[in-house]
Coordinates of N, CA, C and O in Angstrom, one line a residue:
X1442 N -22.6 -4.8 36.7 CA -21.3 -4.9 36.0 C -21.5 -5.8 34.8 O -22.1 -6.9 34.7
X1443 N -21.0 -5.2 34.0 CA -21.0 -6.1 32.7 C -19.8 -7.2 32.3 O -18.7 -7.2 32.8
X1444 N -20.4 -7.9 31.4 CA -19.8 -9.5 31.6 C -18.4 -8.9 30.3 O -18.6 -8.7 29.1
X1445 N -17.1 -8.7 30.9 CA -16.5 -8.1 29.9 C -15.6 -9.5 29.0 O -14.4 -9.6 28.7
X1446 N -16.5 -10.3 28.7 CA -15.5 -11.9 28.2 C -15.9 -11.7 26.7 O -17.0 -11.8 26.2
X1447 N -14.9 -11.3 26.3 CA -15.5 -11.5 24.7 C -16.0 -12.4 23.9 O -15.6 -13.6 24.0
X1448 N -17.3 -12.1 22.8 CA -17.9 -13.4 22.0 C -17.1 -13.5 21.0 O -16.1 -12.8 20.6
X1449 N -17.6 -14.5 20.5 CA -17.7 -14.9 18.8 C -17.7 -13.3 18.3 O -16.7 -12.5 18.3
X1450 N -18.7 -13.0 18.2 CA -19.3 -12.2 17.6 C -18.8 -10.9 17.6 O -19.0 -10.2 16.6
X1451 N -18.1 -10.4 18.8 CA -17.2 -9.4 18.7 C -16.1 -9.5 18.4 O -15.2 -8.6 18.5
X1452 N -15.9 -10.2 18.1 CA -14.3 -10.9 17.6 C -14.2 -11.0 16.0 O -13.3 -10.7 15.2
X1453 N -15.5 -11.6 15.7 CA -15.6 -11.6 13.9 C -15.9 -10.3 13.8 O -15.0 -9.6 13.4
X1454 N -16.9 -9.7 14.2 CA -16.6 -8.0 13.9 C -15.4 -7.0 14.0 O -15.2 -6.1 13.2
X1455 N -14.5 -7.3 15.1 CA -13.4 -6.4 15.3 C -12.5 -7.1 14.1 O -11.6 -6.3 13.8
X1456 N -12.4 -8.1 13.3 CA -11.2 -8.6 12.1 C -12.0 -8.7 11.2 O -11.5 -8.8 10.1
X1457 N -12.8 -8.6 11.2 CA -13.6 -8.3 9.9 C -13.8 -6.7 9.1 O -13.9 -6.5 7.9
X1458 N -13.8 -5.4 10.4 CA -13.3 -4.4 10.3 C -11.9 -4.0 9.9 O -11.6 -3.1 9.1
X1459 N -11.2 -5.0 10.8 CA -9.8 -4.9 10.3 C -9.4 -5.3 8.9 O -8.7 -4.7 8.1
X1460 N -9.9 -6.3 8.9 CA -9.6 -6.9 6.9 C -10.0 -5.7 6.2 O -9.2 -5.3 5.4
X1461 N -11.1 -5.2 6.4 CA -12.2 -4.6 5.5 C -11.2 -3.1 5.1 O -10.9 -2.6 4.0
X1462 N -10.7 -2.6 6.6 CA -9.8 -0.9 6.5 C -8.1 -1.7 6.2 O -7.1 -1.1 6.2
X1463 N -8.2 -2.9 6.1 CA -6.7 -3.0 5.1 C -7.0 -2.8 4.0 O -6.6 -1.9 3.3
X1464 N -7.9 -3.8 3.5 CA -8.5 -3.6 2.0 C -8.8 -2.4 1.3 O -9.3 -2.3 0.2
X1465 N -8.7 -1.5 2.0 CA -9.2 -0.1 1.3 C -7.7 0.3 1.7 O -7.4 1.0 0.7
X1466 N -6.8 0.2 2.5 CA -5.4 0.6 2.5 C -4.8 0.1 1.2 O -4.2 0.8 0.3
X1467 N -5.2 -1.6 1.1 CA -4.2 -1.7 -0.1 C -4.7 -0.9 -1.4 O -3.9 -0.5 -2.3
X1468 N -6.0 -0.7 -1.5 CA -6.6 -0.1 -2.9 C -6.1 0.9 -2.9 O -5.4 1.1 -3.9
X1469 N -6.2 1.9 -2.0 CA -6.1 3.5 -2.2 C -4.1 3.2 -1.8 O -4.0 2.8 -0.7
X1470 N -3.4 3.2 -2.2 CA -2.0 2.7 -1.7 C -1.6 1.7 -3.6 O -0.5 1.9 -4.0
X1471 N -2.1 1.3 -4.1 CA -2.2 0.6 -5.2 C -2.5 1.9 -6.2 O -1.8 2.3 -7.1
X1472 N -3.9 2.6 -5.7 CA -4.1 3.6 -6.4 C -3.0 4.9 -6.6 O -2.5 5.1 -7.7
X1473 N -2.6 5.5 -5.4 CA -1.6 6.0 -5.5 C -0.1 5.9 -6.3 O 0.5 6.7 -6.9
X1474 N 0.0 4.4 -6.0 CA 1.4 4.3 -6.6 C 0.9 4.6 -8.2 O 1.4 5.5 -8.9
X1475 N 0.0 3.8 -8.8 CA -0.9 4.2 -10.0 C -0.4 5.3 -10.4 O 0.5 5.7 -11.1
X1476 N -1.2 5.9 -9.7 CA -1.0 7.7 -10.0 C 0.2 8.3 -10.4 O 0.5 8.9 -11.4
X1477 N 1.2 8.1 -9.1 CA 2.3 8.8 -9.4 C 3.3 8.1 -10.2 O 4.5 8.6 -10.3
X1478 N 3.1 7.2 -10.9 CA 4.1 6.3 -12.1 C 3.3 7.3 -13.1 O 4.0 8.1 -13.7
X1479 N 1.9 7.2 -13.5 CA 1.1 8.2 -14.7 C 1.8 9.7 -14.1 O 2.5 10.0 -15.1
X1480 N 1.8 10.2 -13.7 CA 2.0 12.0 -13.3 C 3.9 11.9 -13.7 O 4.5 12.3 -14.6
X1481 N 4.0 11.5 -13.0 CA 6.0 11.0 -13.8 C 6.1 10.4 -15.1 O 7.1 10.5 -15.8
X1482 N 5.2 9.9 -15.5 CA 5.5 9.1 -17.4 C 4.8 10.9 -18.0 O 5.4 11.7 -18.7
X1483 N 3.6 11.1 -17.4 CA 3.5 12.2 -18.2 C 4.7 13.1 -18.2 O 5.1 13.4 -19.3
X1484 N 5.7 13.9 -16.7 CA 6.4 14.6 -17.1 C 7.6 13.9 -17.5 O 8.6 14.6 -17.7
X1485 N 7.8 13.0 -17.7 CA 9.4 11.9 -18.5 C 8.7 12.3 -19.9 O 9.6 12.2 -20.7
X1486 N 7.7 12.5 -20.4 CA 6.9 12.7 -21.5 C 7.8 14.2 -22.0 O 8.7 14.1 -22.9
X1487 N 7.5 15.1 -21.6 CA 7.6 16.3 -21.5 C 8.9 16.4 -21.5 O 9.4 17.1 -22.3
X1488 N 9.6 15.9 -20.6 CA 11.3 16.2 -20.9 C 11.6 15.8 -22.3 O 12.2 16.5 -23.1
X1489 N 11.1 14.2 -22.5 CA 12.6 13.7 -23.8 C 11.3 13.6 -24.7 O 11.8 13.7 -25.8
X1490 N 10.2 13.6 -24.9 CA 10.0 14.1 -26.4 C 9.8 15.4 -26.7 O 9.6 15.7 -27.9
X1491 N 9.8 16.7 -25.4 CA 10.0 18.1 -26.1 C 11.3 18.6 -25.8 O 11.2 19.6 -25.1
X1492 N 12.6 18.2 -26.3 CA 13.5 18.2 -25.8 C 14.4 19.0 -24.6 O 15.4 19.6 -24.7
X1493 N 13.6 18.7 -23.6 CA 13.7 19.2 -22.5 C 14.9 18.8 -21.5 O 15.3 19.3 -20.4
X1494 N 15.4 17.8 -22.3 CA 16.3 16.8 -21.7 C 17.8 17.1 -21.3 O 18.6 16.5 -20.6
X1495 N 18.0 18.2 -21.9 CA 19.3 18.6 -22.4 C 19.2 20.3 -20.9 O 20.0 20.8 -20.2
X1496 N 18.2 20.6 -21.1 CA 18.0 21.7 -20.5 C 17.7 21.3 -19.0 O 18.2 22.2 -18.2
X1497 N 17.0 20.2 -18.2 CA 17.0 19.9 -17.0 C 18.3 19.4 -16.7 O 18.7 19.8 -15.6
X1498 N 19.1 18.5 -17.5 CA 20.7 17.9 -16.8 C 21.4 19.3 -16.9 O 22.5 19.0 -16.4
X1499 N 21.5 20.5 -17.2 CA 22.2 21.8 -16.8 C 22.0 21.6 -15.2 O 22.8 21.4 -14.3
X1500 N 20.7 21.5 -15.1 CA 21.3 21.6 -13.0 C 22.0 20.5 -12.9 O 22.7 20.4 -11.9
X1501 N 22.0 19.4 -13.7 CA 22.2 18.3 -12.8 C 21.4 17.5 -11.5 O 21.8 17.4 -10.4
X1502 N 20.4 17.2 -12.0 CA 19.5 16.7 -11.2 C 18.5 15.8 -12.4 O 17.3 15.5 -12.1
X1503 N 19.0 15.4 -13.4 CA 17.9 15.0 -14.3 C 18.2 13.2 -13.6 O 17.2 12.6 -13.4
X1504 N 19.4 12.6 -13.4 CA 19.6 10.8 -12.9 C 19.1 11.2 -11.3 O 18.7 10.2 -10.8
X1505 N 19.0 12.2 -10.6 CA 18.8 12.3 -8.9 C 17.2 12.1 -9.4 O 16.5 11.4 -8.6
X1506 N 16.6 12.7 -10.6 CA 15.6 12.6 -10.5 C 14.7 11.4 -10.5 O 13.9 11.0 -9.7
X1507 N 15.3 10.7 -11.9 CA 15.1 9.4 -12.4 C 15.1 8.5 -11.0 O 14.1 7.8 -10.8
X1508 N 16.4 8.3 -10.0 CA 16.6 7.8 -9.0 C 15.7 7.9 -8.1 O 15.4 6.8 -7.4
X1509 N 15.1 8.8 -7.9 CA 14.3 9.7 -6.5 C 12.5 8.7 -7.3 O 11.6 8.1 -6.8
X1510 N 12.7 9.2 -8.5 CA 11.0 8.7 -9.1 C 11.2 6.7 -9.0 O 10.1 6.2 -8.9
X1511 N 12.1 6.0 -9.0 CA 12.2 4.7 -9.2 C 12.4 4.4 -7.9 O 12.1 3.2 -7.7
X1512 N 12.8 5.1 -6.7 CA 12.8 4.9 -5.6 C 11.5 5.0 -5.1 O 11.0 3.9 -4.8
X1513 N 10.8 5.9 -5.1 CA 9.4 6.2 -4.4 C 8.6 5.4 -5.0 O 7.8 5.0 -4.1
X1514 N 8.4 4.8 -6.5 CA 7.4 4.0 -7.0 C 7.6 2.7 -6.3 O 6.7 2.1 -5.7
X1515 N 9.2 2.5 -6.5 CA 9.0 1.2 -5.5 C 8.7 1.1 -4.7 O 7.9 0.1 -4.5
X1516 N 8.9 1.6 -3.9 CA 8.5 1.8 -2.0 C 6.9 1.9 -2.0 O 6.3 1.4 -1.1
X1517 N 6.1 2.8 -3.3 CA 4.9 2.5 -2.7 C 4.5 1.2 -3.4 O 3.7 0.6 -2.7
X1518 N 4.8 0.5 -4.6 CA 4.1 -0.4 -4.7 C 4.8 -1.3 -3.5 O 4.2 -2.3 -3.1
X1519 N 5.8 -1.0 -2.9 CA 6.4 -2.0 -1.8 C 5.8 -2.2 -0.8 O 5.6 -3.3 -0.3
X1520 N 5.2 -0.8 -0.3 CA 4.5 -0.7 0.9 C 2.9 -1.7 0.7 O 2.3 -2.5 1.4
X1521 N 2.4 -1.2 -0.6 CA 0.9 -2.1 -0.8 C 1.0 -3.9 -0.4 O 0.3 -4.6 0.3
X1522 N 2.5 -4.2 -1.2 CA 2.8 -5.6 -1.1 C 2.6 -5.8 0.3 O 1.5 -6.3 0.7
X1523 N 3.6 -5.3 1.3 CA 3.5 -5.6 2.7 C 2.1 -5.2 3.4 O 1.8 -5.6 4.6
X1524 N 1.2 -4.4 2.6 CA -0.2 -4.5 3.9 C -0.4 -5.4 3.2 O 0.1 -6.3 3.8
X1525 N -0.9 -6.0 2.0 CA -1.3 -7.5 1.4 C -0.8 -8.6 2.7 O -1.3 -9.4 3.6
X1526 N 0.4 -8.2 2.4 CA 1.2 -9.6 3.5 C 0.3 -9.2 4.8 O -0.5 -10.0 5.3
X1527 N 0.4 -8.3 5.2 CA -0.4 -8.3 7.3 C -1.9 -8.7 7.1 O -2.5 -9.4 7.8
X1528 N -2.2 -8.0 6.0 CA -3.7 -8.8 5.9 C -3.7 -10.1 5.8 O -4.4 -10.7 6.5
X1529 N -3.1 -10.5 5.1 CA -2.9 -12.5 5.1 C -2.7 -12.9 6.3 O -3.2 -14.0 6.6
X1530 N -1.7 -12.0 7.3 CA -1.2 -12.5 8.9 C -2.2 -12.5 9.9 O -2.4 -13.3 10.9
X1531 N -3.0 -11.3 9.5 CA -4.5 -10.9 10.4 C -5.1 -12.2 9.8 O -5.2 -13.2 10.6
X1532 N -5.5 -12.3 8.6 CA -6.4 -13.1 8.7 C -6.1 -14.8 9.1 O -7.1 -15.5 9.3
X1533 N -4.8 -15.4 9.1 CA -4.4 -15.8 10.1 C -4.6 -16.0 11.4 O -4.9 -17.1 11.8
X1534 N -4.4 -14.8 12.3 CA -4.6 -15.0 13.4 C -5.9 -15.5 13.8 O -6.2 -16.5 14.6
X1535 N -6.7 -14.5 13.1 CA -8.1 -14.7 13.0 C -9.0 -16.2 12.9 O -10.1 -16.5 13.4
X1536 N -8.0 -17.0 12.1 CA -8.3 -18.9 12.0 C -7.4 -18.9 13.4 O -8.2 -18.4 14.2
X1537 N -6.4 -19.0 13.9 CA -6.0 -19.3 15.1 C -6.6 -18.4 16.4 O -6.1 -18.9 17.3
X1538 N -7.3 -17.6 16.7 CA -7.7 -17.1 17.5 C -8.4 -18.1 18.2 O -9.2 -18.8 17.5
X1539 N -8.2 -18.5 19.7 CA -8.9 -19.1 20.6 C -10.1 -19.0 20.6 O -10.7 -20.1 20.3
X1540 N -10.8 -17.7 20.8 CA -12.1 -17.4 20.5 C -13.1 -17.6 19.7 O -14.3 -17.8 19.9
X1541 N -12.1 -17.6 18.1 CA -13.0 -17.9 17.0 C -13.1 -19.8 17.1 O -13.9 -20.4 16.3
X1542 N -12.4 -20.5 17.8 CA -12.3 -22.4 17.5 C -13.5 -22.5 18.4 O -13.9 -21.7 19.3
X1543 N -14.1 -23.7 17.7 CA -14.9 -24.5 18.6 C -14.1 -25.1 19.7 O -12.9 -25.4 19.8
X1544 N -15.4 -25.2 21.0 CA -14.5 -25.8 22.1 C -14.4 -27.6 21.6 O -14.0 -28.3 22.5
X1545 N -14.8 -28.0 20.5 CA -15.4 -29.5 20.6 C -14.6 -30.1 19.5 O -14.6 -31.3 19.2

């Protein structure tokens, strides 16, 4: 039977994995939001300098739109902020973890 007590050593590996696939959450999550502010400036481009502007408020949806695009940007640059924050909390735990202190 194996000694199932965890080391050091699997413990710096399992939060160090952890930091590592946040950090690629916040990038690719950062990148995104990136993206879709550029793909929306380009078509906000397209409405009001080819005067498009007059022709999408006929449905009435040109401010639902505006609302809907300032809603979702924020939310993802919101969501990046908050894995920032859990990775700061992980890496927290990680200085308080029993495992990782010296016993001395």
């Amino acid at each position: 039977m194996e000694n199932s007590k965890a080391t050091w050593e699997d413990s710096h590996e399992k939060y160090s994995r952890l930091l590592e696939g946040l950090n690629e959450l916040i990038k690719n999550t950062t990148r995104l939001a990136t993206r879709y502010e550029d793909i929306n400036v380009t078509f906000a481009h397209l409405i009001y300098e080819n005067g498009l502007a007059e022709t999408i408020e006929k449905s009435k949806m040109l401010k639902e739109y505006e609302r809907e695009f300032q809603f979702m940007n924020y939310s993802l640059k919101g969501q990046a902020m908050r894995i920032k924050h859990l990775q700061e909390l992980i890496r927290l735990i990680r200085i308080k973890d029993p495992l990782n202190c010296p016993d001395n």
